[in-house]
Coordinates of C-alpha atoms in Angstrom, one line a residue:
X1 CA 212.9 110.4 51.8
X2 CA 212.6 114.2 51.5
X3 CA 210.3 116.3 53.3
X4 CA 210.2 120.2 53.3
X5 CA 207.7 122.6 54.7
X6 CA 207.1 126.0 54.6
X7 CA 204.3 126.8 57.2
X8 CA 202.0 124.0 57.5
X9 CA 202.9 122.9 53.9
X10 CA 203.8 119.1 53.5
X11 CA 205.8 117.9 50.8
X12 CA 207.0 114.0 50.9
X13 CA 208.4 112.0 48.3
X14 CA 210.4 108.0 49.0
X15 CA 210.9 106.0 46.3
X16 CA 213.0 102.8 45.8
X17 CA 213.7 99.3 45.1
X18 CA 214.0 97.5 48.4
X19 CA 211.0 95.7 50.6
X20 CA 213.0 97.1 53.5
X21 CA 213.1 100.8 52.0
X22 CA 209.0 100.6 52.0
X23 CA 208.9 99.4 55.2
X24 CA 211.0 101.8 56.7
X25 CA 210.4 104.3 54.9
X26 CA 206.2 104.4 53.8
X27 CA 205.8 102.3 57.0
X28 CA 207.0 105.2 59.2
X29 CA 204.2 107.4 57.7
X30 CA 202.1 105.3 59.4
X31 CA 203.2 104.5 62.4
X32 CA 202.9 101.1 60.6
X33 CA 203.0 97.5 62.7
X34 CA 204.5 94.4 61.5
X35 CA 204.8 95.2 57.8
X36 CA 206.3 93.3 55.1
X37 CA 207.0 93.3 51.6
X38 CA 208.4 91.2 48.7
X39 CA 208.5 91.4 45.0
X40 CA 205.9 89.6 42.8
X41 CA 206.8 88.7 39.2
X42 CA 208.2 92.0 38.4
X43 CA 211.7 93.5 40.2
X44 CA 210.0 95.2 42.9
X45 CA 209.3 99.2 43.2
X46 CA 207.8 101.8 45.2
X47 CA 207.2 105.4 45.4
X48 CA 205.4 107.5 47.5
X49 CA 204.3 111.4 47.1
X50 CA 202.4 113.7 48.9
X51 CA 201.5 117.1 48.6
X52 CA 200.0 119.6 50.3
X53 CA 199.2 121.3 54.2
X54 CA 198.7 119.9 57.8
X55 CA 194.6 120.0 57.2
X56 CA 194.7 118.3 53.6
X57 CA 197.2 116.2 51.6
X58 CA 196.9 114.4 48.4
X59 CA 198.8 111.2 48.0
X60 CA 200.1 108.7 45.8
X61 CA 201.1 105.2 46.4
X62 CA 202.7 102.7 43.7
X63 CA 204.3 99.7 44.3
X64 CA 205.4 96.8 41.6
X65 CA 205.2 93.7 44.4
X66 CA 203.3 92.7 47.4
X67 CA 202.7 94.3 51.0
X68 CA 200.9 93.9 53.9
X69 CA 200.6 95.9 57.6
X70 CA 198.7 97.2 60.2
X71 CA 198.0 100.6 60.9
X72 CA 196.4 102.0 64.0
X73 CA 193.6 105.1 63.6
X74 CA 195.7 108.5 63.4
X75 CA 194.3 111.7 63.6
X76 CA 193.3 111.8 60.1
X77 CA 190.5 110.5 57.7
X78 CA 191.6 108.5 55.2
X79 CA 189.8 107.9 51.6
X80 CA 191.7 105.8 48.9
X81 CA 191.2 104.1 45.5
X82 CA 193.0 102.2 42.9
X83 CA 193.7 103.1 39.7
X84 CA 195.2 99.6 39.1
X85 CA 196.3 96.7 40.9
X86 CA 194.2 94.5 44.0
X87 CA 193.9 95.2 47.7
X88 CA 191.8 94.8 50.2
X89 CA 192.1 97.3 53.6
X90 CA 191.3 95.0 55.8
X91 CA 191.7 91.7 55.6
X92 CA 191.1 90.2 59.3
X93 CA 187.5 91.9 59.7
X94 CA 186.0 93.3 56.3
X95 CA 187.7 91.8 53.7
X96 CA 186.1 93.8 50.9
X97 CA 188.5 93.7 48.3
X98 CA 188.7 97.2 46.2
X99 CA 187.2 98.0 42.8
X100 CA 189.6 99.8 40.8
X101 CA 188.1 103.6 40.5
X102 CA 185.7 103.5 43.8
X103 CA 186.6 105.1 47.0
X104 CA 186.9 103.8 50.4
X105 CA 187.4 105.1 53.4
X106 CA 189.7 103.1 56.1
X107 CA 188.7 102.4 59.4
X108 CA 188.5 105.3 61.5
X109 CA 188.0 103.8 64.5
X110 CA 190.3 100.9 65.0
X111 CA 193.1 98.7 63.6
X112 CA 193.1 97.3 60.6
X113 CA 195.4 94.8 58.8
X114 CA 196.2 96.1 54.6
X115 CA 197.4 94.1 52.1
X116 CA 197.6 95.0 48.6
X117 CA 199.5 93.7 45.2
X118 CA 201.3 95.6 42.1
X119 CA 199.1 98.5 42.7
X120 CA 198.6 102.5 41.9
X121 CA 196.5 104.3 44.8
X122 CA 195.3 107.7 45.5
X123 CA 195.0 108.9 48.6
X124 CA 193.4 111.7 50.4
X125 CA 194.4 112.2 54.1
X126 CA 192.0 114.7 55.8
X127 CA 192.7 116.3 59.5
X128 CA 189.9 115.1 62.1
X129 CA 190.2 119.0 63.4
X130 CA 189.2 120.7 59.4
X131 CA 186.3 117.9 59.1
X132 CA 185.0 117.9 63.0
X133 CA 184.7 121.9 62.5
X134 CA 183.4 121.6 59.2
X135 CA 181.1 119.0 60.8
X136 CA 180.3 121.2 63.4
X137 CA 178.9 123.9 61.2
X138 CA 176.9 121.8 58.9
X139 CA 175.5 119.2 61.0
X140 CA 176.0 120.5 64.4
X141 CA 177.5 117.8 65.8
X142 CA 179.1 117.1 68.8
X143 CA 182.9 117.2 70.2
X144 CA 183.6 113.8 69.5
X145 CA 187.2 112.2 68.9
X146 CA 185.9 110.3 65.9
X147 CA 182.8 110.9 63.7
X148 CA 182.1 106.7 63.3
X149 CA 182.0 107.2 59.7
X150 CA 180.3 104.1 57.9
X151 CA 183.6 103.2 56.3
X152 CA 181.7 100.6 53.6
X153 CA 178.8 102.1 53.1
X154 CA 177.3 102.0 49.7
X155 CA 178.2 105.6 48.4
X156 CA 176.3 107.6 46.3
X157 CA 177.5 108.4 43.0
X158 CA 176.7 112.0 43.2
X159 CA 178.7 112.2 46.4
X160 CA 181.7 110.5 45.2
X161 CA 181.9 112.8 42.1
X162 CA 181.8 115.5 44.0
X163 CA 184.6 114.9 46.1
X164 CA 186.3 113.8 43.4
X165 CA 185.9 117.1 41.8
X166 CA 186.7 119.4 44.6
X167 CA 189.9 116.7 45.1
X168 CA 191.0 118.1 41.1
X169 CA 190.5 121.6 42.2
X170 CA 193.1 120.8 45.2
X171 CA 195.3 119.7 42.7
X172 CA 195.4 122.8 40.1
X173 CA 195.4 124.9 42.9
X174 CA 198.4 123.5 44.5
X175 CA 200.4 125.3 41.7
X176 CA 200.0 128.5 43.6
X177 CA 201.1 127.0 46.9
X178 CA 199.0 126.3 49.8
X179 CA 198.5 129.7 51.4
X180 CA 196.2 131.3 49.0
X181 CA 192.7 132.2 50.7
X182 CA 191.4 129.8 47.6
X183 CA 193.9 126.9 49.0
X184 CA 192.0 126.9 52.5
X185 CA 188.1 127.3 50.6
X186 CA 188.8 124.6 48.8
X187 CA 190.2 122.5 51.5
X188 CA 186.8 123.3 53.5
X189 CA 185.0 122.5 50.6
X190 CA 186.7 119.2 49.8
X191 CA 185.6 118.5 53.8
X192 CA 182.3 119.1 52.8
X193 CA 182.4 116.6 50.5
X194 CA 183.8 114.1 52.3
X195 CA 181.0 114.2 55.2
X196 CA 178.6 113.8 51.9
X197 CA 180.3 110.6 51.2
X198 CA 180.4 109.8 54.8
X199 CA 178.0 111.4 56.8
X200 CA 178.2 111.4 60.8
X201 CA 176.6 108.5 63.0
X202 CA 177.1 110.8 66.1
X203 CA 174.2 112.6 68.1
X204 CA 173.8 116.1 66.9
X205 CA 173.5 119.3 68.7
X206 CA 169.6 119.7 70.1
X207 CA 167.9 122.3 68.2
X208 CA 166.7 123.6 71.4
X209 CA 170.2 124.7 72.7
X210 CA 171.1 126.6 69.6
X211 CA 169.7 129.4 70.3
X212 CA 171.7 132.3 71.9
X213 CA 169.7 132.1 75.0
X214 CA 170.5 128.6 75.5
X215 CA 174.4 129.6 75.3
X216 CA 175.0 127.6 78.7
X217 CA 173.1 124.8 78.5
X218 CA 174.5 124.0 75.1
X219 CA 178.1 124.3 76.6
X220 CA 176.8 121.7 79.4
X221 CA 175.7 119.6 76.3
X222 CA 178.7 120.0 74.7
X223 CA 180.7 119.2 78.2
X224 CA 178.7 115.7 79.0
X225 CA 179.6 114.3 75.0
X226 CA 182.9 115.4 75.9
X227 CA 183.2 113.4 79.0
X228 CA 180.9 110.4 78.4
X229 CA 183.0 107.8 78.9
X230 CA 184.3 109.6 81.9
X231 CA 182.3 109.4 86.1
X232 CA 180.3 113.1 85.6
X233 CA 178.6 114.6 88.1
X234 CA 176.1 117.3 88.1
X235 CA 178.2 119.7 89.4
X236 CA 180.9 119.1 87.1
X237 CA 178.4 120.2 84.2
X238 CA 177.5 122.9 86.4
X239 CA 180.7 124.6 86.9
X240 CA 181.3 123.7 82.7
X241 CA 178.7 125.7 81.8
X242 CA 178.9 128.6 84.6
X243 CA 175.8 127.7 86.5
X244 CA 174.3 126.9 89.8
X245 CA 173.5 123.2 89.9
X246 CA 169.7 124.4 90.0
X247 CA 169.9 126.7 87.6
X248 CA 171.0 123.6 85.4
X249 CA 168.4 121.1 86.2
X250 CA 165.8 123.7 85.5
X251 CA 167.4 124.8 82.7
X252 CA 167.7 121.4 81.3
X253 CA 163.9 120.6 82.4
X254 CA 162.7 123.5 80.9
X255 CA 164.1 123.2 77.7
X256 CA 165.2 119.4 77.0
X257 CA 162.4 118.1 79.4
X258 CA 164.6 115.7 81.1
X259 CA 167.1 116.1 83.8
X260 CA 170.6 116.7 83.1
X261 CA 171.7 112.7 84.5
X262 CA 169.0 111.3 82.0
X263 CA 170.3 113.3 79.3
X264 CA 174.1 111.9 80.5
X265 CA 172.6 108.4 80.3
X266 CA 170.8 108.9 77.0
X267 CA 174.3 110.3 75.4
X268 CA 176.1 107.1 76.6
X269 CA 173.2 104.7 75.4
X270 CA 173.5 106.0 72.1
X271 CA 177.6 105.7 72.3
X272 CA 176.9 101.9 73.7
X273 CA 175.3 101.7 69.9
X274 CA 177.2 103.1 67.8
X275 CA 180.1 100.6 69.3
X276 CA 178.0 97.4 68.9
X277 CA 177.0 98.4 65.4
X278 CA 180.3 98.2 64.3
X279 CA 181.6 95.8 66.5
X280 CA 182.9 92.5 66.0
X281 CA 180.7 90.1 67.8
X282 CA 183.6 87.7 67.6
X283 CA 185.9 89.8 69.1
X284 CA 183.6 92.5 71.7
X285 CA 181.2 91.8 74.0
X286 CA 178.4 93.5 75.0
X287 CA 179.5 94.0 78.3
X288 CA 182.7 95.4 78.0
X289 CA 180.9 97.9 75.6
X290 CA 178.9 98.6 78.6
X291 CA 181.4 98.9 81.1
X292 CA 183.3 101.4 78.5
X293 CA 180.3 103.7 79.2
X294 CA 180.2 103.8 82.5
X295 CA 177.4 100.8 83.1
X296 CA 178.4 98.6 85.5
X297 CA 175.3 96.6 86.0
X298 CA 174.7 94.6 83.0
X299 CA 170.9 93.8 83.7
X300 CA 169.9 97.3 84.4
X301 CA 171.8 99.1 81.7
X302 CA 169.9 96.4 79.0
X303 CA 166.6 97.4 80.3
X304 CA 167.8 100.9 79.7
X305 CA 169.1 100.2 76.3
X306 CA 165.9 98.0 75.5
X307 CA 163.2 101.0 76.5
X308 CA 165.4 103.9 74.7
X309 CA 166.2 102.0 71.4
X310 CA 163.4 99.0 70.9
X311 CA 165.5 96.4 71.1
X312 CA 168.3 94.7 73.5
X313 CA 172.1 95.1 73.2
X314 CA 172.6 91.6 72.1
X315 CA 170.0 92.1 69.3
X316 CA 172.5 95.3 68.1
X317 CA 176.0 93.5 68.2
X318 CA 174.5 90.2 66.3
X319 CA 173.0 92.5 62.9

């Protein structure tokens, strides 16, 4: 394995002819769990590349044999596809196998067990911080430590060449290094593209608080998503945003027409369904959904969930 940078330049490169020497050595990248590797009916191979800066590396992945592993969410996003071979991403929850040529995103948000055979991958690794601010900007969306991207959703064709485009510019531009002004457009750009693959499923910023005016009460906003899952009190928003705990509730009736607590519970509601929507009704239940979110009364917080969203929690977690 060799590994230089200059700045926030990346450059990796492990290749080889053991099982143990992927493991070790691809597995690491990972922070990989219980991997393993053998050969098929070919002498077995791998080799590994990466190439360019902290915010956006392009990747490549061949291996002549089998291999299998868990990996645990990082701070990056992830998209891949095969330009030959079979795999599936996950194969203890989803197993959707891949189609050579179509993108997928991994899991974002949890585990996920891998297993793939005498394949060729592209990668694109993508830091949370360059797509959350790029997020930010175009959709206005929350501080959040994960955008719940829908990681198999049906992607639109016009989307995916897009990306795929902006992905070749990366590339050509990489001959001039990564710290050309063009280097970090196109790595915003390529962002861009990604959140039109996979858009956000988290609340966005209210209209209402982005105007100038409302500085404060979009900080307080921006405080309560921050601290959801977390015992918040008015005062705590308060002191966030630099105002008087009346100054906040009027603020906050005045312009959002609810007080801040039911706009704290609302935020938490909606966090409650994002999680069953993607949860594994096998594997989660409701209530310790709930109980993530601060409700600790089961009956009350599914009257609550019914009456803001239509429908009860149990309905969400069995789609």
């Amino acid at each position: 394995m060799s590994e230089a940078t200059t700045r926030s330049a990346v450059r990796l490169d492990a290749a080889g002819s053991s099982p143990h020497g992927v493991v070790d050595e691809v597995g690491a990248l990972y922070d990989g769990r219980g991997w393993s590797a053998r050969p098929t009916e070919l002498p077995f191979t791998y080799r590994y590349t990466a190439i360019g800066d902290t915010d956006v590396t392009l990747r490549r992945s061949r291996i002549t044999g089998w291999i299998r592993g868990a990996i645990s969410p990082g701070d990056e996003y992830i998209v891949q596809w095969l330009t030959a071979g079979r795999g599936v991403p996950d194969v203890v929850l989803d197993r959707v196998p891949l189609a050579v040529g179509q993108p997928m995103l991994f899991p974002s948000n949890r585990d996920f067990t891998f297993e793939y055979e005498d394949y060729d991958q592209r990668l694109v690794h993508l830091s949370r911080s360059l797509v959350h601010e790029v997020a930010a900007e175009r959709f206005q969306v929350m501080p959040v430590a994960d955008l719940r991207p829908d990681h198999l959703s049906a992607l639109d064709p016009i989307a995916v060449r897009r990306f795929q485009e902006q992905t070749a510019l990366l590339s050509r531009e990489l001959h001039n290094g990564v710290g050309t002004l063009l280097w970090q457009t196109l790595t915003r750009e390529t962002a861009a593209a990604f959140l039109a693959m996979y858009p956000p499923r988290v609340p966005t910023m209210p209209r209402e608080v982005l105007a100038p005016r409302a500085f404060r009460l979009r900080v307080a906003v921006e405080y309560m998503h921050e601290h959801a899952s977390a015992p918040v009190r008015v005062s705590d928003v308060a002191a966030a945003a630099g105002l008087s705990v009346r100054s906040l509730q009027e603020g906050f009736m005045r312009v959002l027409g609810c007080s801040p607590m039911q706009y704290l519970l609302r935020i938490r509601l909606e966090c409650v369904r994002s999680d069953l929507l993607i949860a594994d009704p096998g594997v989660v239940s409701v209530r310790e959904v709930a109980r993530r979110w601060g409700f600790s009364h089961l009956g009350r917080f599914a009257g609550s969930y019914a009456a803001e969203f239509g429908e009860y929690p149990r309905d969400t977690i069995r789609r």
